[in-house]
Amino acid sequence: MKTALVFGSSGLVGGHLVNQLILNSNYSKIKIFVRSKIEPINPKIEIIDTNFNDLEKYRNDIKGEDCFFCIGTTRKNSPNKNEYERVELNIPTQIAQIAKSNSIKSFFFVSSGYADPKSSGDYLKFKGLVEQEIKNQNFDKIGIMRPSFLLGNRKEKRIGEKFGIILFKLLTPILVGPLRKMRPIRAEIVAKAMVKLANENINQSIFESNEIAELVR
């Protein structure tokens, strides 16, 4: 029986991920790292009230077999450039480093399509830098998920993203060949793929949007 660690459990992918982990008999404990105290929804769940400005304080809690990182922000929620970099780059990098030092075997990260450490835009650059750091840590198994537009019921409404999703849904039939990775994908599918990857021998570590969907077919 394994222990899973989840960062970003309140997000679109993270919420589905927790539900999938609860249903999976391979896990006896699910540690959820959150900014504010919440009540556990299942006996498997252990809530860890976390100050993300002082992650070293939780080094002894960041122990288990599989670590899932789903935290992300937007420019609207983090308009300060330093804060945006802290959430998108510094926090996932530090957690990956602590996880490796604690001998966690597997690390799974929700990145983005076209993530690139050399990108001119901060969002894709930070995602690419985190991917690079995770690979450098040499976990026994890594799963870097690069979804396109994520579909699902968000707590926060994003007008621009909503328009983009509608557009790409209309374009999906013609997104073929190399363009298949631009197809939108449901957050629940991403979560299912991460759990499957954590529990099966799959010799691949980076998954574009269409490859994520193929994992759970």
JSON list of C-alpha atoms in Angstrom, two decimals:
[
{"chain": "A", "resi": 1, "resn": "MET", "atom": "CA", "xyz": [0.00, 0.00, 0.00]},
{"chain": "A", "resi": 2, "resn": "LYS", "atom": "CA", "xyz": [1.33, 3.40, -1.01]},
{"chain": "A", "resi": 3, "resn": "THR", "atom": "CA", "xyz": [1.20, 6.96, 0.26]},
{"chain": "A", "resi": 4, "resn": "ALA", "atom": "CA", "xyz": [0.39, 9.70, -2.25]},
{"chain": "A", "resi": 5, "resn": "LEU", "atom": "CA", "xyz": [1.27, 13.36, -1.79]},
{"chain": "A", "resi": 6, "resn": "VAL", "atom": "CA", "xyz": [-0.94, 15.92, -3.51]},
{"chain": "A", "resi": 7, "resn": "PHE", "atom": "CA", "xyz": [-0.13, 19.60, -4.03]},
{"chain": "A", "resi": 8, "resn": "GLY", "atom": "CA", "xyz": [-2.99, 21.55, -5.59]},
{"chain": "A", "resi": 9, "resn": "SER", "atom": "CA", "xyz": [-5.92, 19.41, -4.47]},
{"chain": "A", "resi": 10, "resn": "SER", "atom": "CA", "xyz": [-8.41, 22.28, -4.76]},
{"chain": "A", "resi": 11, "resn": "GLY", "atom": "CA", "xyz": [-7.66, 22.93, -8.42]},
{"chain": "A", "resi": 12, "resn": "LEU", "atom": "CA", "xyz": [-9.37, 21.63, -11.53]},
{"chain": "A", "resi": 13, "resn": "VAL", "atom": "CA", "xyz": [-7.07, 18.62, -12.01]},
{"chain": "A", "resi": 14, "resn": "GLY", "atom": "CA", "xyz": [-6.20, 18.21, -8.33]},
{"chain": "A", "resi": 15, "resn": "GLY", "atom": "CA", "xyz": [-9.80, 17.74, -7.24]},
{"chain": "A", "resi": 16, "resn": "HIS", "atom": "CA", "xyz": [-10.31, 14.91, -9.70]},
{"chain": "A", "resi": 17, "resn": "LEU", "atom": "CA", "xyz": [-6.92, 13.47, -8.77]},
{"chain": "A", "resi": 18, "resn": "VAL", "atom": "CA", "xyz": [-7.86, 13.15, -5.10]},
{"chain": "A", "resi": 19, "resn": "ASN", "atom": "CA", "xyz": [-11.08, 11.35, -6.04]},
{"chain": "A", "resi": 20, "resn": "GLN", "atom": "CA", "xyz": [-9.14, 8.92, -8.25]},
{"chain": "A", "resi": 21, "resn": "LEU", "atom": "CA", "xyz": [-6.63, 8.23, -5.48]},
{"chain": "A", "resi": 22, "resn": "ILE", "atom": "CA", "xyz": [-9.41, 7.55, -2.98]},
{"chain": "A", "resi": 23, "resn": "LEU", "atom": "CA", "xyz": [-10.89, 4.96, -5.35]},
{"chain": "A", "resi": 24, "resn": "ASN", "atom": "CA", "xyz": [-7.52, 3.32, -6.06]},
{"chain": "A", "resi": 25, "resn": "SER", "atom": "CA", "xyz": [-6.79, 0.37, -3.76]},
{"chain": "A", "resi": 26, "resn": "ASN", "atom": "CA", "xyz": [-3.02, 0.80, -4.15]},
{"chain": "A", "resi": 27, "resn": "TYR", "atom": "CA", "xyz": [-3.12, 3.80, -1.80]},
{"chain": "A", "resi": 28, "resn": "SER", "atom": "CA", "xyz": [-3.69, 3.60, 1.94]},
{"chain": "A", "resi": 29, "resn": "LYS", "atom": "CA", "xyz": [-2.92, 7.27, 2.64]},
{"chain": "A", "resi": 30, "resn": "ILE", "atom": "CA", "xyz": [-3.28, 10.51, 0.68]},
{"chain": "A", "resi": 31, "resn": "LYS", "atom": "CA", "xyz": [-1.45, 13.53, 2.10]},
{"chain": "A", "resi": 32, "resn": "ILE", "atom": "CA", "xyz": [-3.00, 16.78, 0.93]},
{"chain": "A", "resi": 33, "resn": "PHE", "atom": "CA", "xyz": [-0.95, 19.96, 1.37]},
{"chain": "A", "resi": 34, "resn": "VAL", "atom": "CA", "xyz": [-3.25, 22.97, 1.64]},
{"chain": "A", "resi": 35, "resn": "ARG", "atom": "CA", "xyz": [-3.00, 26.64, 2.59]},
{"chain": "A", "resi": 36, "resn": "SER", "atom": "CA", "xyz": [-6.01, 26.59, 4.91]},
{"chain": "A", "resi": 37, "resn": "LYS", "atom": "CA", "xyz": [-7.34, 23.85, 7.15]},
{"chain": "A", "resi": 38, "resn": "ILE", "atom": "CA", "xyz": [-10.13, 21.75, 5.67]},
{"chain": "A", "resi": 39, "resn": "GLU", "atom": "CA", "xyz": [-11.96, 18.68, 6.86]},
{"chain": "A", "resi": 40, "resn": "PRO", "atom": "CA", "xyz": [-10.87, 15.37, 5.28]},
{"chain": "A", "resi": 41, "resn": "ILE", "atom": "CA", "xyz": [-13.53, 13.84, 3.02]},
{"chain": "A", "resi": 42, "resn": "ASN", "atom": "CA", "xyz": [-12.26, 10.28, 3.37]},
{"chain": "A", "resi": 43, "resn": "PRO", "atom": "CA", "xyz": [-10.42, 8.20, 6.02]},
{"chain": "A", "resi": 44, "resn": "LYS", "atom": "CA", "xyz": [-7.46, 7.83, 3.64]},
{"chain": "A", "resi": 45, "resn": "ILE", "atom": "CA", "xyz": [-6.84, 11.57, 3.63]},
{"chain": "A", "resi": 46, "resn": "GLU", "atom": "CA", "xyz": [-4.39, 13.39, 5.88]},
{"chain": "A", "resi": 47, "resn": "ILE", "atom": "CA", "xyz": [-4.65, 17.18, 5.73]},
{"chain": "A", "resi": 48, "resn": "ILE", "atom": "CA", "xyz": [-1.41, 19.13, 6.12]},
{"chain": "A", "resi": 49, "resn": "ASP", "atom": "CA", "xyz": [-1.98, 22.85, 6.71]},
{"chain": "A", "resi": 50, "resn": "THR", "atom": "CA", "xyz": [0.94, 24.30, 4.78]},
{"chain": "A", "resi": 51, "resn": "ASN", "atom": "CA", "xyz": [2.77, 27.61, 4.71]},
{"chain": "A", "resi": 52, "resn": "PHE", "atom": "CA", "xyz": [4.18, 27.56, 1.18]},
{"chain": "A", "resi": 53, "resn": "ASN", "atom": "CA", "xyz": [6.61, 30.34, 2.10]},
{"chain": "A", "resi": 54, "resn": "ASP", "atom": "CA", "xyz": [8.43, 27.92, 4.42]},
{"chain": "A", "resi": 55, "resn": "LEU", "atom": "CA", "xyz": [8.38, 24.50, 2.76]},
{"chain": "A", "resi": 56, "resn": "GLU", "atom": "CA", "xyz": [11.44, 23.28, 4.68]},
{"chain": "A", "resi": 57, "resn": "LYS", "atom": "CA", "xyz": [9.22, 23.19, 7.73]},
{"chain": "A", "resi": 58, "resn": "TYR", "atom": "CA", "xyz": [7.28, 20.32, 6.12]},
{"chain": "A", "resi": 59, "resn": "ARG", "atom": "CA", "xyz": [10.25, 18.23, 5.01]},
{"chain": "A", "resi": 60, "resn": "ASN", "atom": "CA", "xyz": [9.24, 15.37, 7.33]},
{"chain": "A", "resi": 61, "resn": "ASP", "atom": "CA", "xyz": [5.70, 15.43, 5.91]},
{"chain": "A", "resi": 62, "resn": "ILE", "atom": "CA", "xyz": [6.86, 15.23, 2.29]},
{"chain": "A", "resi": 63, "resn": "LYS", "atom": "CA", "xyz": [7.40, 11.50, 2.47]},
{"chain": "A", "resi": 64, "resn": "GLY", "atom": "CA", "xyz": [5.67, 8.69, 0.60]},
{"chain": "A", "resi": 65, "resn": "GLU", "atom": "CA", "xyz": [5.86, 6.93, -2.73]},
{"chain": "A", "resi": 66, "resn": "ASP", "atom": "CA", "xyz": [4.11, 9.11, -5.34]},
{"chain": "A", "resi": 67, "resn": "CYS", "atom": "CA", "xyz": [4.12, 12.91, -5.41]},
{"chain": "A", "resi": 68, "resn": "PHE", "atom": "CA", "xyz": [1.56, 14.74, -7.57]},
{"chain": "A", "resi": 69, "resn": "PHE", "atom": "CA", "xyz": [1.98, 18.46, -8.24]},
{"chain": "A", "resi": 70, "resn": "CYS", "atom": "CA", "xyz": [-1.02, 20.32, -9.71]},
{"chain": "A", "resi": 71, "resn": "ILE", "atom": "CA", "xyz": [-0.56, 23.85, -8.37]},
{"chain": "A", "resi": 72, "resn": "GLY", "atom": "CA", "xyz": [-0.83, 26.72, -10.82]},
{"chain": "A", "resi": 73, "resn": "THR", "atom": "CA", "xyz": [-1.83, 30.35, -10.88]},
{"chain": "A", "resi": 74, "resn": "THR", "atom": "CA", "xyz": [-2.74, 33.10, -13.33]},
{"chain": "A", "resi": 75, "resn": "ARG", "atom": "CA", "xyz": [-1.53, 36.64, -13.87]},
{"chain": "A", "resi": 76, "resn": "LYS", "atom": "CA", "xyz": [-4.89, 37.82, -12.56]},
{"chain": "A", "resi": 77, "resn": "ASN", "atom": "CA", "xyz": [-4.43, 35.95, -9.26]},
{"chain": "A", "resi": 78, "resn": "SER", "atom": "CA", "xyz": [-0.71, 36.70, -9.01]},
{"chain": "A", "resi": 79, "resn": "PRO", "atom": "CA", "xyz": [-0.16, 40.10, -10.71]},
{"chain": "A", "resi": 80, "resn": "ASN", "atom": "CA", "xyz": [3.13, 40.61, -8.89]},
{"chain": "A", "resi": 81, "resn": "LYS", "atom": "CA", "xyz": [5.90, 39.15, -11.06]},
{"chain": "A", "resi": 82, "resn": "ASN", "atom": "CA", "xyz": [7.87, 37.82, -8.10]},
{"chain": "A", "resi": 83, "resn": "GLU", "atom": "CA", "xyz": [4.82, 36.10, -6.64]},
{"chain": "A", "resi": 84, "resn": "TYR", "atom": "CA", "xyz": [3.96, 34.62, -10.03]},
{"chain": "A", "resi": 85, "resn": "GLU", "atom": "CA", "xyz": [7.48, 33.22, -10.33]},
{"chain": "A", "resi": 86, "resn": "ARG", "atom": "CA", "xyz": [7.33, 31.85, -6.78]},
{"chain": "A", "resi": 87, "resn": "VAL", "atom": "CA", "xyz": [4.15, 29.89, -7.49]},
{"chain": "A", "resi": 88, "resn": "GLU", "atom": "CA", "xyz": [4.95, 28.72, -11.00]},
{"chain": "A", "resi": 89, "resn": "LEU", "atom": "CA", "xyz": [8.68, 28.05, -10.61]},
{"chain": "A", "resi": 90, "resn": "ASN", "atom": "CA", "xyz": [10.09, 28.21, -7.09]},
{"chain": "A", "resi": 91, "resn": "ILE", "atom": "CA", "xyz": [7.47, 26.15, -5.24]},
{"chain": "A", "resi": 92, "resn": "PRO", "atom": "CA", "xyz": [7.37, 23.16, -7.63]},
{"chain": "A", "resi": 93, "resn": "THR", "atom": "CA", "xyz": [11.17, 23.18, -7.94]},
{"chain": "A", "resi": 94, "resn": "GLN", "atom": "CA", "xyz": [11.66, 23.14, -4.17]},
{"chain": "A", "resi": 95, "resn": "ILE", "atom": "CA", "xyz": [9.06, 20.43, -3.63]},
{"chain": "A", "resi": 96, "resn": "ALA", "atom": "CA", "xyz": [10.71, 18.25, -6.28]},
{"chain": "A", "resi": 97, "resn": "GLN", "atom": "CA", "xyz": [14.08, 18.72, -4.56]},
{"chain": "A", "resi": 98, "resn": "ILE", "atom": "CA", "xyz": [12.68, 17.86, -1.13]},
{"chain": "A", "resi": 99, "resn": "ALA", "atom": "CA", "xyz": [10.80, 14.87, -2.54]},
{"chain": "A", "resi": 100, "resn": "LYS", "atom": "CA", "xyz": [13.98, 13.49, -4.09]},
{"chain": "A", "resi": 101, "resn": "SER", "atom": "CA", "xyz": [15.99, 14.02, -0.91]},
{"chain": "A", "resi": 102, "resn": "ASN", "atom": "CA", "xyz": [13.31, 12.04, 0.95]},
{"chain": "A", "resi": 103, "resn": "SER", "atom": "CA", "xyz": [13.64, 9.15, -1.52]},
{"chain": "A", "resi": 104, "resn": "ILE", "atom": "CA", "xyz": [10.20, 9.59, -3.07]},
{"chain": "A", "resi": 105, "resn": "LYS", "atom": "CA", "xyz": [10.23, 7.34, -6.11]},
{"chain": "A", "resi": 106, "resn": "SER", "atom": "CA", "xyz": [7.75, 9.03, -8.45]},
{"chain": "A", "resi": 107, "resn": "PHE", "atom": "CA", "xyz": [6.93, 12.63, -9.33]},
{"chain": "A", "resi": 108, "resn": "PHE", "atom": "CA", "xyz": [4.01, 13.76, -11.53]},
{"chain": "A", "resi": 109, "resn": "PHE", "atom": "CA", "xyz": [3.61, 17.33, -12.74]},
{"chain": "A", "resi": 110, "resn": "VAL", "atom": "CA", "xyz": [0.85, 19.16, -14.57]},
{"chain": "A", "resi": 111, "resn": "SER", "atom": "CA", "xyz": [2.76, 21.29, -17.05]},
{"chain": "A", "resi": 112, "resn": "SER", "atom": "CA", "xyz": [1.50, 22.82, -20.30]},
{"chain": "A", "resi": 113, "resn": "GLY", "atom": "CA", "xyz": [1.59, 22.23, -24.00]},
{"chain": "A", "resi": 114, "resn": "TYR", "atom": "CA", "xyz": [4.60, 23.95, -25.59]},
{"chain": "A", "resi": 115, "resn": "ALA", "atom": "CA", "xyz": [6.42, 24.30, -22.26]},
{"chain": "A", "resi": 116, "resn": "ASP", "atom": "CA", "xyz": [9.94, 25.46, -23.02]},
{"chain": "A", "resi": 117, "resn": "PRO", "atom": "CA", "xyz": [12.68, 26.78, -20.66]},
{"chain": "A", "resi": 118, "resn": "LYS", "atom": "CA", "xyz": [13.79, 29.11, -23.47]},
{"chain": "A", "resi": 119, "resn": "SER", "atom": "CA", "xyz": [10.34, 30.56, -24.13]},
{"chain": "A", "resi": 120, "resn": "SER", "atom": "CA", "xyz": [10.01, 34.34, -24.18]},
{"chain": "A", "resi": 121, "resn": "GLY", "atom": "CA", "xyz": [6.82, 34.12, -22.12]},
{"chain": "A", "resi": 122, "resn": "ASP", "atom": "CA", "xyz": [7.05, 33.50, -18.38]},
{"chain": "A", "resi": 123, "resn": "TYR", "atom": "CA", "xyz": [4.26, 30.89, -18.25]},
{"chain": "A", "resi": 124, "resn": "LEU", "atom": "CA", "xyz": [5.79, 28.49, -20.77]},
{"chain": "A", "resi": 125, "resn": "LYS", "atom": "CA", "xyz": [9.33, 29.28, -19.62]},
{"chain": "A", "resi": 126, "resn": "PHE", "atom": "CA", "xyz": [8.59, 28.49, -15.97]},
{"chain": "A", "resi": 127, "resn": "LYS", "atom": "CA", "xyz": [6.78, 25.27, -16.88]},
{"chain": "A", "resi": 128, "resn": "GLY", "atom": "CA", "xyz": [9.76, 24.26, -19.01]},
{"chain": "A", "resi": 129, "resn": "LEU", "atom": "CA", "xyz": [12.24, 25.06, -16.23]},
{"chain": "A", "resi": 130, "resn": "VAL", "atom": "CA", "xyz": [10.27, 22.97, -13.74]},
{"chain": "A", "resi": 131, "resn": "GLU", "atom": "CA", "xyz": [10.16, 20.07, -16.19]},
{"chain": "A", "resi": 132, "resn": "GLN", "atom": "CA", "xyz": [13.94, 20.37, -16.54]},
{"chain": "A", "resi": 133, "resn": "GLU", "atom": "CA", "xyz": [14.44, 20.33, -12.78]},
{"chain": "A", "resi": 134, "resn": "ILE", "atom": "CA", "xyz": [12.20, 17.29, -12.30]},
{"chain": "A", "resi": 135, "resn": "LYS", "atom": "CA", "xyz": [14.16, 15.39, -14.95]},
{"chain": "A", "resi": 136, "resn": "ASN", "atom": "CA", "xyz": [17.44, 16.43, -13.33]},
{"chain": "A", "resi": 137, "resn": "GLN", "atom": "CA", "xyz": [16.34, 14.91, -10.01]},
{"chain": "A", "resi": 138, "resn": "ASN", "atom": "CA", "xyz": [16.36, 11.42, -11.58]},
{"chain": "A", "resi": 139, "resn": "PHE", "atom": "CA", "xyz": [13.22, 10.06, -9.92]},
{"chain": "A", "resi": 140, "resn": "ASP", "atom": "CA", "xyz": [12.58, 6.38, -10.62]},
{"chain": "A", "resi": 141, "resn": "LYS", "atom": "CA", "xyz": [9.48, 7.46, -12.51]},
{"chain": "A", "resi": 142, "resn": "ILE", "atom": "CA", "xyz": [8.27, 10.84, -13.73]},
{"chain": "A", "resi": 143, "resn": "GLY", "atom": "CA", "xyz": [5.10, 11.89, -15.46]},
{"chain": "A", "resi": 144, "resn": "ILE", "atom": "CA", "xyz": [5.04, 15.31, -17.10]},
{"chain": "A", "resi": 145, "resn": "MET", "atom": "CA", "xyz": [1.57, 16.06, -18.36]},
{"chain": "A", "resi": 146, "resn": "ARG", "atom": "CA", "xyz": [1.24, 18.72, -21.05]},
{"chain": "A", "resi": 147, "resn": "PRO", "atom": "CA", "xyz": [-2.49, 19.31, -21.47]},
{"chain": "A", "resi": 148, "resn": "SER", "atom": "CA", "xyz": [-3.87, 21.80, -23.94]},
{"chain": "A", "resi": 149, "resn": "PHE", "atom": "CA", "xyz": [-6.96, 23.74, -22.82]},
{"chain": "A", "resi": 150, "resn": "LEU", "atom": "CA", "xyz": [-8.40, 22.04, -19.74]},
{"chain": "A", "resi": 151, "resn": "LEU", "atom": "CA", "xyz": [-12.13, 21.37, -19.73]},
{"chain": "A", "resi": 152, "resn": "GLY", "atom": "CA", "xyz": [-14.14, 21.15, -16.52]},
{"chain": "A", "resi": 153, "resn": "ASN", "atom": "CA", "xyz": [-16.11, 23.09, -13.96]},
{"chain": "A", "resi": 154, "resn": "ARG", "atom": "CA", "xyz": [-13.81, 25.77, -12.59]},
{"chain": "A", "resi": 155, "resn": "LYS", "atom": "CA", "xyz": [-14.50, 27.64, -9.37]},
{"chain": "A", "resi": 156, "resn": "GLU", "atom": "CA", "xyz": [-13.07, 30.70, -11.08]},
{"chain": "A", "resi": 157, "resn": "LYS", "atom": "CA", "xyz": [-14.47, 31.86, -14.42]},
{"chain": "A", "resi": 158, "resn": "ARG", "atom": "CA", "xyz": [-11.88, 32.95, -16.98]},
{"chain": "A", "resi": 159, "resn": "ILE", "atom": "CA", "xyz": [-13.46, 34.75, -19.93]},
{"chain": "A", "resi": 160, "resn": "GLY", "atom": "CA", "xyz": [-10.44, 34.58, -22.23]},
{"chain": "A", "resi": 161, "resn": "GLU", "atom": "CA", "xyz": [-9.87, 30.91, -21.53]},
{"chain": "A", "resi": 162, "resn": "LYS", "atom": "CA", "xyz": [-13.56, 30.14, -22.02]},
{"chain": "A", "resi": 163, "resn": "PHE", "atom": "CA", "xyz": [-13.41, 31.72, -25.48]},
{"chain": "A", "resi": 164, "resn": "GLY", "atom": "CA", "xyz": [-10.27, 29.73, -26.28]},
{"chain": "A", "resi": 165, "resn": "ILE", "atom": "CA", "xyz": [-11.90, 26.45, -25.27]},
{"chain": "A", "resi": 166, "resn": "ILE", "atom": "CA", "xyz": [-14.94, 27.14, -27.47]},
{"chain": "A", "resi": 167, "resn": "LEU", "atom": "CA", "xyz": [-12.64, 27.96, -30.37]},
{"chain": "A", "resi": 168, "resn": "PHE", "atom": "CA", "xyz": [-10.52, 24.85, -29.98]},
{"chain": "A", "resi": 169, "resn": "LYS", "atom": "CA", "xyz": [-13.59, 22.65, -29.58]},
{"chain": "A", "resi": 170, "resn": "LEU", "atom": "CA", "xyz": [-14.75, 23.92, -32.97]},
{"chain": "A", "resi": 171, "resn": "LEU", "atom": "CA", "xyz": [-11.27, 23.33, -34.43]},
{"chain": "A", "resi": 172, "resn": "THR", "atom": "CA", "xyz": [-10.80, 19.85, -32.91]},
{"chain": "A", "resi": 173, "resn": "PRO", "atom": "CA", "xyz": [-11.95, 17.94, -36.04]},
{"chain": "A", "resi": 174, "resn": "ILE", "atom": "CA", "xyz": [-9.18, 19.53, -38.09]},
{"chain": "A", "resi": 175, "resn": "LEU", "atom": "CA", "xyz": [-6.49, 19.24, -35.39]},
{"chain": "A", "resi": 176, "resn": "VAL", "atom": "CA", "xyz": [-4.84, 16.14, -36.80]},
{"chain": "A", "resi": 177, "resn": "GLY", "atom": "CA", "xyz": [-1.27, 14.88, -37.11]},
{"chain": "A", "resi": 178, "resn": "PRO", "atom": "CA", "xyz": [1.18, 17.07, -35.16]},
{"chain": "A", "resi": 179, "resn": "LEU", "atom": "CA", "xyz": [-1.70, 19.40, -34.24]},
{"chain": "A", "resi": 180, "resn": "ARG", "atom": "CA", "xyz": [-3.49, 16.73, -32.19]},
{"chain": "A", "resi": 181, "resn": "LYS", "atom": "CA", "xyz": [-1.63, 17.87, -29.10]},
{"chain": "A", "resi": 182, "resn": "MET", "atom": "CA", "xyz": [-3.60, 21.13, -29.27]},
{"chain": "A", "resi": 183, "resn": "ARG", "atom": "CA", "xyz": [-6.93, 19.38, -28.69]},
{"chain": "A", "resi": 184, "resn": "PRO", "atom": "CA", "xyz": [-8.66, 20.40, -25.42]},
{"chain": "A", "resi": 185, "resn": "ILE", "atom": "CA", "xyz": [-8.90, 17.73, -22.74]},
{"chain": "A", "resi": 186, "resn": "ARG", "atom": "CA", "xyz": [-11.05, 17.16, -19.69]},
{"chain": "A", "resi": 187, "resn": "ALA", "atom": "CA", "xyz": [-9.31, 17.64, -16.33]},
{"chain": "A", "resi": 188, "resn": "GLU", "atom": "CA", "xyz": [-10.69, 14.31, -15.12]},
{"chain": "A", "resi": 189, "resn": "ILE", "atom": "CA", "xyz": [-8.87, 12.54, -17.97]},
{"chain": "A", "resi": 190, "resn": "VAL", "atom": "CA", "xyz": [-5.58, 14.15, -16.93]},
{"chain": "A", "resi": 191, "resn": "ALA", "atom": "CA", "xyz": [-6.12, 13.00, -13.34]},
{"chain": "A", "resi": 192, "resn": "LYS", "atom": "CA", "xyz": [-6.95, 9.44, -14.40]},
{"chain": "A", "resi": 193, "resn": "ALA", "atom": "CA", "xyz": [-3.86, 9.33, -16.61]},
{"chain": "A", "resi": 194, "resn": "MET", "atom": "CA", "xyz": [-1.60, 10.44, -13.77]},
{"chain": "A", "resi": 195, "resn": "VAL", "atom": "CA", "xyz": [-2.85, 7.72, -11.44]},
{"chain": "A", "resi": 196, "resn": "LYS", "atom": "CA", "xyz": [-2.56, 5.10, -14.17]},
{"chain": "A", "resi": 197, "resn": "LEU", "atom": "CA", "xyz": [0.98, 6.19, -14.94]},
{"chain": "A", "resi": 198, "resn": "ALA", "atom": "CA", "xyz": [1.89, 5.97, -11.25]},
{"chain": "A", "resi": 199, "resn": "ASN", "atom": "CA", "xyz": [0.71, 2.38, -11.02]},
{"chain": "A", "resi": 200, "resn": "GLU", "atom": "CA", "xyz": [1.71, 0.81, -14.33]},
{"chain": "A", "resi": 201, "resn": "ASN", "atom": "CA", "xyz": [4.98, 0.24, -16.15]},
{"chain": "A", "resi": 202, "resn": "ILE", "atom": "CA", "xyz": [4.81, 2.77, -18.96]},
{"chain": "A", "resi": 203, "resn": "ASN", "atom": "CA", "xyz": [8.10, 3.69, -20.60]},
{"chain": "A", "resi": 204, "resn": "GLN", "atom": "CA", "xyz": [7.34, 7.31, -21.34]},
{"chain": "A", "resi": 205, "resn": "SER", "atom": "CA", "xyz": [7.71, 10.40, -19.20]},
{"chain": "A", "resi": 206, "resn": "ILE", "atom": "CA", "xyz": [6.31, 13.35, -21.19]},
{"chain": "A", "resi": 207, "resn": "PHE", "atom": "CA", "xyz": [2.75, 13.27, -22.47]},
{"chain": "A", "resi": 208, "resn": "GLU", "atom": "CA", "xyz": [1.17, 15.78, -24.83]},
{"chain": "A", "resi": 209, "resn": "SER", "atom": "CA", "xyz": [-2.59, 16.40, -24.63]},
{"chain": "A", "resi": 210, "resn": "ASN", "atom": "CA", "xyz": [-3.55, 13.71, -27.16]},
{"chain": "A", "resi": 211, "resn": "GLU", "atom": "CA", "xyz": [-1.18, 11.20, -25.52]},
{"chain": "A", "resi": 212, "resn": "ILE", "atom": "CA", "xyz": [-2.76, 11.83, -22.12]},
{"chain": "A", "resi": 213, "resn": "ALA", "atom": "CA", "xyz": [-6.16, 10.97, -23.60]},
{"chain": "A", "resi": 214, "resn": "GLU", "atom": "CA", "xyz": [-4.78, 7.82, -25.19]},
{"chain": "A", "resi": 215, "resn": "LEU", "atom": "CA", "xyz": [-3.44, 6.64, -21.81]},
{"chain": "A", "resi": 216, "resn": "VAL", "atom": "CA", "xyz": [-6.92, 6.09, -20.40]},
{"chain": "A", "resi": 217, "resn": "ARG", "atom": "CA", "xyz": [-8.74, 4.77, -23.45]}
]
